[in-house]
PDB file of C-alpha atoms in Angstrom:
ATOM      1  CA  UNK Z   1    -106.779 -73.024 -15.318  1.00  0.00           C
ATOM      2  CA  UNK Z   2    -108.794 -72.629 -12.067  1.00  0.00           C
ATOM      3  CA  UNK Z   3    -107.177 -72.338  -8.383  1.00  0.00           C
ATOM      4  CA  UNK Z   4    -108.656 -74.529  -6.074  1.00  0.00           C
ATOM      5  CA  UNK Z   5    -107.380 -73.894  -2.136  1.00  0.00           C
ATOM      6  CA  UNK Z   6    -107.682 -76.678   0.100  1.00  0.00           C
ATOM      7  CA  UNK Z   7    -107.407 -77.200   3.943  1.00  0.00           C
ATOM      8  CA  UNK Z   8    -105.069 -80.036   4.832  1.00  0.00           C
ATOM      9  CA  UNK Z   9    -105.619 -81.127   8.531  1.00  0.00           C
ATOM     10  CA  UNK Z  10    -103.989 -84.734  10.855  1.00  0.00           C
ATOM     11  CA  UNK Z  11    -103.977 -85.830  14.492  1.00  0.00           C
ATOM     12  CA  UNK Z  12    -103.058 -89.365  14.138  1.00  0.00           C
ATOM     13  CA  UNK Z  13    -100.070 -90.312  13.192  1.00  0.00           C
ATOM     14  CA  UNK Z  14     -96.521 -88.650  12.209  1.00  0.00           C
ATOM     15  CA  UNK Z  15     -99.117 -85.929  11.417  1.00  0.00           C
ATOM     16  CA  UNK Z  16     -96.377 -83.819   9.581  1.00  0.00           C
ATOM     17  CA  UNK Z  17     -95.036 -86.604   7.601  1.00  0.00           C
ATOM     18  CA  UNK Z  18     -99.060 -87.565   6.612  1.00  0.00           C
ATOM     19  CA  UNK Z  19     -99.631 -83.680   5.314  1.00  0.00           C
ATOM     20  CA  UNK Z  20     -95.901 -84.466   2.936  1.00  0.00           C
ATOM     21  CA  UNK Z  21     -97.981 -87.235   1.787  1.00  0.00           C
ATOM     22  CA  UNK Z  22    -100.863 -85.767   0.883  1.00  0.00           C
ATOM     23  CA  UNK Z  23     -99.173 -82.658  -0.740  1.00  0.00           C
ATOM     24  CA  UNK Z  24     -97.225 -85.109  -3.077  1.00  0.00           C
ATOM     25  CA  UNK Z  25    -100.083 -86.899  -3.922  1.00  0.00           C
ATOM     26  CA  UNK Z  26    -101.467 -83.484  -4.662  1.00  0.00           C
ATOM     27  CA  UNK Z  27     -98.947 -82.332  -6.900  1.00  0.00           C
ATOM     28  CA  UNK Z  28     -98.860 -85.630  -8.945  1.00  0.00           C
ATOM     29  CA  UNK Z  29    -102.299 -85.390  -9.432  1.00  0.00           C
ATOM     30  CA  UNK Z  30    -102.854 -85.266 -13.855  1.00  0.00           C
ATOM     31  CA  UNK Z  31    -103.452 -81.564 -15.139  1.00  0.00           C
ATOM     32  CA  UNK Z  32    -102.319 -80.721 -11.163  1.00  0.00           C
ATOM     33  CA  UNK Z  33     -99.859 -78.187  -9.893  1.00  0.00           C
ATOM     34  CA  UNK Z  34     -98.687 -77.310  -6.589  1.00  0.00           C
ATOM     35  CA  UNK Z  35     -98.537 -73.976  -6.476  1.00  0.00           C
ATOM     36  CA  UNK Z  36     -98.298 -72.787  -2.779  1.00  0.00           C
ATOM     37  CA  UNK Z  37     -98.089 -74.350   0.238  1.00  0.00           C
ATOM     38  CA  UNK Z  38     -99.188 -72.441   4.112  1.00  0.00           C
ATOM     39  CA  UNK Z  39     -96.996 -72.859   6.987  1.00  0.00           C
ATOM     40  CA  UNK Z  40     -97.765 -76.090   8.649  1.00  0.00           C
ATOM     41  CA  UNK Z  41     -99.852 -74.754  12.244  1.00  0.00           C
ATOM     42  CA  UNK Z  42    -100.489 -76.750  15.414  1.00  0.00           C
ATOM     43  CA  UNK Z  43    -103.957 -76.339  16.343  1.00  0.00           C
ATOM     44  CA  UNK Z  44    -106.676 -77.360  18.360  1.00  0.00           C
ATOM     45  CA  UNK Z  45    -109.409 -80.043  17.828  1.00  0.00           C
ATOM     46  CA  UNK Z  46    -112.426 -78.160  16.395  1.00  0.00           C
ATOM     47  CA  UNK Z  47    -116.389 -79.600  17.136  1.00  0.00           C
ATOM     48  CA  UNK Z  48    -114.973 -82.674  19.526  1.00  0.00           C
ATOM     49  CA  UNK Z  49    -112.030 -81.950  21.911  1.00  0.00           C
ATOM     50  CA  UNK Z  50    -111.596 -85.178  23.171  1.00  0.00           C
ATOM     51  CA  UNK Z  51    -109.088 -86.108  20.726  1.00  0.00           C
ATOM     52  CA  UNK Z  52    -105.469 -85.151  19.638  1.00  0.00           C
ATOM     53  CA  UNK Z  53    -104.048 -81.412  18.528  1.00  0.00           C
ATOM     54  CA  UNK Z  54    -104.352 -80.862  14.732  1.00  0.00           C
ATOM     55  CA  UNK Z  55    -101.890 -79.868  12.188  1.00  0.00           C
ATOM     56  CA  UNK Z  56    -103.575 -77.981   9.304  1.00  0.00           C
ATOM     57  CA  UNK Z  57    -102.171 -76.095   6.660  1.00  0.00           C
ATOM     58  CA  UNK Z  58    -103.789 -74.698   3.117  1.00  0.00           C
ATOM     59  CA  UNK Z  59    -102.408 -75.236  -0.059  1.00  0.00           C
ATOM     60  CA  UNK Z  60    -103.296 -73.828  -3.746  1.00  0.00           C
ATOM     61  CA  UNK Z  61    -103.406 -76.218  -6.512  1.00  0.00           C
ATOM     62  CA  UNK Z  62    -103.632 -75.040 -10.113  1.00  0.00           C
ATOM     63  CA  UNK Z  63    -106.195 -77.477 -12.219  1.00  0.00           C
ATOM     64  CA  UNK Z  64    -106.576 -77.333 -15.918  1.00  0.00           C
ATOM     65  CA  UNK Z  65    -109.481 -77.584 -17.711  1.00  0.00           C
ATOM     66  CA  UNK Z  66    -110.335 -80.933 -17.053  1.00  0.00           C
ATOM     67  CA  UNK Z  67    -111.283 -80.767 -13.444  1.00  0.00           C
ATOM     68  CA  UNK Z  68    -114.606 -80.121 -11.833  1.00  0.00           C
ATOM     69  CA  UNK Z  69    -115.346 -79.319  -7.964  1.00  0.00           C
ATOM     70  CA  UNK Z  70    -116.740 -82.880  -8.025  1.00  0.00           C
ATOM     71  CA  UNK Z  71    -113.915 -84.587 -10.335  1.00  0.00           C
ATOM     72  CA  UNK Z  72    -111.603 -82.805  -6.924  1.00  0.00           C
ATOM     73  CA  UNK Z  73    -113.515 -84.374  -4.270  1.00  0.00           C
ATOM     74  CA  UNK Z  74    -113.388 -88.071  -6.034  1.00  0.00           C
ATOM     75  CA  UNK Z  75    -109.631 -87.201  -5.985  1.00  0.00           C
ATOM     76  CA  UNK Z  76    -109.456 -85.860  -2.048  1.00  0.00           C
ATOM     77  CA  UNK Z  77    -111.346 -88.786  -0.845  1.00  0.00           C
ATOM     78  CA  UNK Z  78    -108.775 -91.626  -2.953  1.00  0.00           C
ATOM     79  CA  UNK Z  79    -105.747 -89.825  -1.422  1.00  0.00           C
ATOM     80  CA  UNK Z  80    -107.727 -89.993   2.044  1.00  0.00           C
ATOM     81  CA  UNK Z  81    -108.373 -93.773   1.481  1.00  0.00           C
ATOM     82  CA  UNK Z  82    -104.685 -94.286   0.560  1.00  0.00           C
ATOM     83  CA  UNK Z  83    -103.287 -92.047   3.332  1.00  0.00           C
ATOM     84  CA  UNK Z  84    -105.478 -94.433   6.120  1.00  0.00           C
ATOM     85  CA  UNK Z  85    -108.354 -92.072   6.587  1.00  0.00           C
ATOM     86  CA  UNK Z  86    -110.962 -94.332   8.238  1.00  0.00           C
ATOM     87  CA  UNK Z  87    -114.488 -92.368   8.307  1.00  0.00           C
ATOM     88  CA  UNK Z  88    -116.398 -92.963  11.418  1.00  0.00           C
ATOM     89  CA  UNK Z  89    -120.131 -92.277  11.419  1.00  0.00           C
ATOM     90  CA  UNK Z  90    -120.615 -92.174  14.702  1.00  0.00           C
ATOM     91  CA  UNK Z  91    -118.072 -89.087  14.896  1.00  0.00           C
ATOM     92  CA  UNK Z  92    -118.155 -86.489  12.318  1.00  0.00           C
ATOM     93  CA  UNK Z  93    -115.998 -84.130  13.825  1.00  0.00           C
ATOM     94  CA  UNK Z  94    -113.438 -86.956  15.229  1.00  0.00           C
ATOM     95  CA  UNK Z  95    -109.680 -87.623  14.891  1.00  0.00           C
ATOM     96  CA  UNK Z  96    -108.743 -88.660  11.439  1.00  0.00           C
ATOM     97  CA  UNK Z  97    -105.140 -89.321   9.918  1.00  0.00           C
ATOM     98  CA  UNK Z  98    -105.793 -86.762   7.121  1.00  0.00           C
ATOM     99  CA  UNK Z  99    -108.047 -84.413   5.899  1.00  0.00           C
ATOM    100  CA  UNK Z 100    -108.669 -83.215   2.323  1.00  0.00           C
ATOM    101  CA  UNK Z 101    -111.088 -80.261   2.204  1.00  0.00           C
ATOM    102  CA  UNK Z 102    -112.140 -78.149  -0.861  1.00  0.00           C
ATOM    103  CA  UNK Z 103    -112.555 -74.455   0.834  1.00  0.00           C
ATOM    104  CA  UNK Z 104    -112.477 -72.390  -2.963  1.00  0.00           C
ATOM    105  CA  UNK Z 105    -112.189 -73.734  -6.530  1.00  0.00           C
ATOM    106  CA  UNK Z 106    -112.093 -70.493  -8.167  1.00  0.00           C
ATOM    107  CA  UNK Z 107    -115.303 -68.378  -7.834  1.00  0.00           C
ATOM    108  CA  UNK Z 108    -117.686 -70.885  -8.415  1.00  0.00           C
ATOM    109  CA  UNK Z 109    -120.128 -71.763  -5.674  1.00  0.00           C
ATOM    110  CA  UNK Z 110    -122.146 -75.276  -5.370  1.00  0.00           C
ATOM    111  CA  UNK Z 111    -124.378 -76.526  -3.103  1.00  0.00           C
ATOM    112  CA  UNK Z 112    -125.358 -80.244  -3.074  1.00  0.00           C
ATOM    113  CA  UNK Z 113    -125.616 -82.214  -0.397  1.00  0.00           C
ATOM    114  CA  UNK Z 114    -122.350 -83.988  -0.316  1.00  0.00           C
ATOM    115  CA  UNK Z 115    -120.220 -80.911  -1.617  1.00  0.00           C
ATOM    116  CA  UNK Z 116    -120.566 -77.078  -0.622  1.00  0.00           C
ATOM    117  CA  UNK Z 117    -118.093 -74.970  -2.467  1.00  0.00           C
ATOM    118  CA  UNK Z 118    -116.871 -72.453  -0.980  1.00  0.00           C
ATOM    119  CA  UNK Z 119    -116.749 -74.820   2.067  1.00  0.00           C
ATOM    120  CA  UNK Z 120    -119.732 -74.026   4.696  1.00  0.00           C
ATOM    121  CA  UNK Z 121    -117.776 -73.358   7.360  1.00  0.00           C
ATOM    122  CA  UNK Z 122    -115.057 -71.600   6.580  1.00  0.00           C
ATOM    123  CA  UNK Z 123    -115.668 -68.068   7.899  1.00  0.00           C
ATOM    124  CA  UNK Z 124    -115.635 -70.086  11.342  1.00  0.00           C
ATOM    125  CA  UNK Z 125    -112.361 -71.574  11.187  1.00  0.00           C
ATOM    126  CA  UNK Z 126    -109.176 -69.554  12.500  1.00  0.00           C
ATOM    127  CA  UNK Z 127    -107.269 -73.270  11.493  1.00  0.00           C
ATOM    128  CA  UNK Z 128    -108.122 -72.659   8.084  1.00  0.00           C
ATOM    129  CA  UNK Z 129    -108.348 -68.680   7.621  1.00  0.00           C
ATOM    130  CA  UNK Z 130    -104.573 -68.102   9.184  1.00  0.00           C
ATOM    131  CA  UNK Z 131    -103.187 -70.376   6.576  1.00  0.00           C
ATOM    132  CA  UNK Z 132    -104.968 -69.095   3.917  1.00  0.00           C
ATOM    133  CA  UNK Z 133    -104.260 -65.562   4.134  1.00  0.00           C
ATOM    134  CA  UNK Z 134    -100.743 -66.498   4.278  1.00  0.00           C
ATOM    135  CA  UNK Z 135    -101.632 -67.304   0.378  1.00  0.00           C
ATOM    136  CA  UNK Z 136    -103.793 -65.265  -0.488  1.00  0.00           C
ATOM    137  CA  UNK Z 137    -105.132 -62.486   2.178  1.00  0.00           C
ATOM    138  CA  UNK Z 138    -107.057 -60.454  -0.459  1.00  0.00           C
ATOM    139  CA  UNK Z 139    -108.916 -63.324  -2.088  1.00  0.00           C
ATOM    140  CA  UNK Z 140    -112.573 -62.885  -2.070  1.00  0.00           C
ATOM    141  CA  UNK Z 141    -114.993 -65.426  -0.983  1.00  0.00           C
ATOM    142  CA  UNK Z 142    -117.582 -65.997  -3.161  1.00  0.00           C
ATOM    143  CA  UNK Z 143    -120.449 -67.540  -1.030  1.00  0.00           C
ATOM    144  CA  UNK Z 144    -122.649 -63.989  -1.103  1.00  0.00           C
ATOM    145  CA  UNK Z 145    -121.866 -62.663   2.318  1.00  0.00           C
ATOM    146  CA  UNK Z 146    -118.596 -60.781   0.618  1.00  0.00           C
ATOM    147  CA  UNK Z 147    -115.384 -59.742   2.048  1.00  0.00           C
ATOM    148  CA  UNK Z 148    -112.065 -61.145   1.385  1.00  0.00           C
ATOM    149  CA  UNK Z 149    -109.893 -63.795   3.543  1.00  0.00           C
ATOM    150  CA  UNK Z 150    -107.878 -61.201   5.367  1.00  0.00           C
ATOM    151  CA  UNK Z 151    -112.121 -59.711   6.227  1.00  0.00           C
ATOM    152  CA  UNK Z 152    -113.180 -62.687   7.409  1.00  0.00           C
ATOM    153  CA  UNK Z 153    -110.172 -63.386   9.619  1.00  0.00           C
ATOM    154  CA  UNK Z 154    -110.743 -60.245  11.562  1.00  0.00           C
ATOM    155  CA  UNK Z 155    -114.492 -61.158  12.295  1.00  0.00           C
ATOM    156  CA  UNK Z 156    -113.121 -64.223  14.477  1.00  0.00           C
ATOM    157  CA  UNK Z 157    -111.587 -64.464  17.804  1.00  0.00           C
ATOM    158  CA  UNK Z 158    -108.049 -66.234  17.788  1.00  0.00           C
ATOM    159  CA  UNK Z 159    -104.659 -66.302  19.397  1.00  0.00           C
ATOM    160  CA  UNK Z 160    -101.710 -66.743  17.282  1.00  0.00           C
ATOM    161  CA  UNK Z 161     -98.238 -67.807  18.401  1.00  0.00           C
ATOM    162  CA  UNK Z 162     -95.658 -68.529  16.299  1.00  0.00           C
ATOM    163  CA  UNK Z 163     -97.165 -71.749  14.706  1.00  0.00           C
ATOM    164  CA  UNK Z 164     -99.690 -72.224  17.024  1.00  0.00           C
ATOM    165  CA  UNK Z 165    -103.442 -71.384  16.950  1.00  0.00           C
ATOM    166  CA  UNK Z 166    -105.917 -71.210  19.039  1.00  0.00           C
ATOM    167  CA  UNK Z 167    -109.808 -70.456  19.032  1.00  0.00           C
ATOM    168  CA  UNK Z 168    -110.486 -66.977  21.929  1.00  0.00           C
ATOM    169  CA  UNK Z 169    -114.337 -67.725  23.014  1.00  0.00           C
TER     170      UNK Z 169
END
């Protein structure tokens, strides 16, 4: 078994009711198992504010043997497709109805040019860091730089209130 912890993000939509989507789809994933779900937070757009507030939230899904990093992102990208995520080239960073991310799958690293594991930007990202420290706060990240979750949090500036979170620059 391997954990794999993945951001879950929406701003189109009943963007609460699209996350309960993709979590179920997540759990009935074959040789899948929901282990641990973040609080759902209200957050703001990250690389292109001129779009909707976020809701993101990280989960931890258990994977047997069978999966890969790559076998996950086939996966992500199907439940995407079925949840109405419509990729537009012309705006990486832009409003989608979901988003699947892979941030860890276990302590393996990879670096290809469609799939970074653990996910490139992670250490920059108080939308994904606050939910996962909620699950797991001492996990390490194993891209070489060290440190845990909780360590990384604290290198960022962020405001925090009740479930909503905000970047400090």
């Amino acid at each position: 078994m391997v954990t794999a912890y993945l951001g879950l993000g929406s701003n189109l939509g009943d963007r609460e009711a699209v996350l309960a989507a993709a979590r179920e789809r997540l759990a009935a994933l074959p040789g899948a198992t929901l282990a641990a779900a973040s609080p759902i937070y209200a957050t703001e757009p990250w690389g292109d504010p001129d779009q909707p507030g976020y809701r993101n939230q990280v989960v931890a899904l258990e994977l047997d043997a069978t999966w890969s990093p790559r076998r996950l992102l086939a996966a992500l990208q199907a439940i995407e497709a079925a949840l109405g995520r419509v990729r537009d080239p012309d705006r990486r960073f832009g409003p989608r109805t979901i988003d699947l991310d892979i941030l860890l799958f276990g302590g393996q690293r990879l670096d290809e040019p469609d799939l970074v594991v653990p996910h490139p930007r992670l250490r920059q990202r108080a939308f994904v860091l606050v939910p996962l420290a909620d699950l797991a706060p001492d996990l390490p990240i194993p891209d070489g730089q060290g440190g845990s979750v909780a360590e990384a949090l604290a290198k960022i500036p962020f405001k925090i209130s009740g479930n909503s979170l905000w970047s400090e620059d």
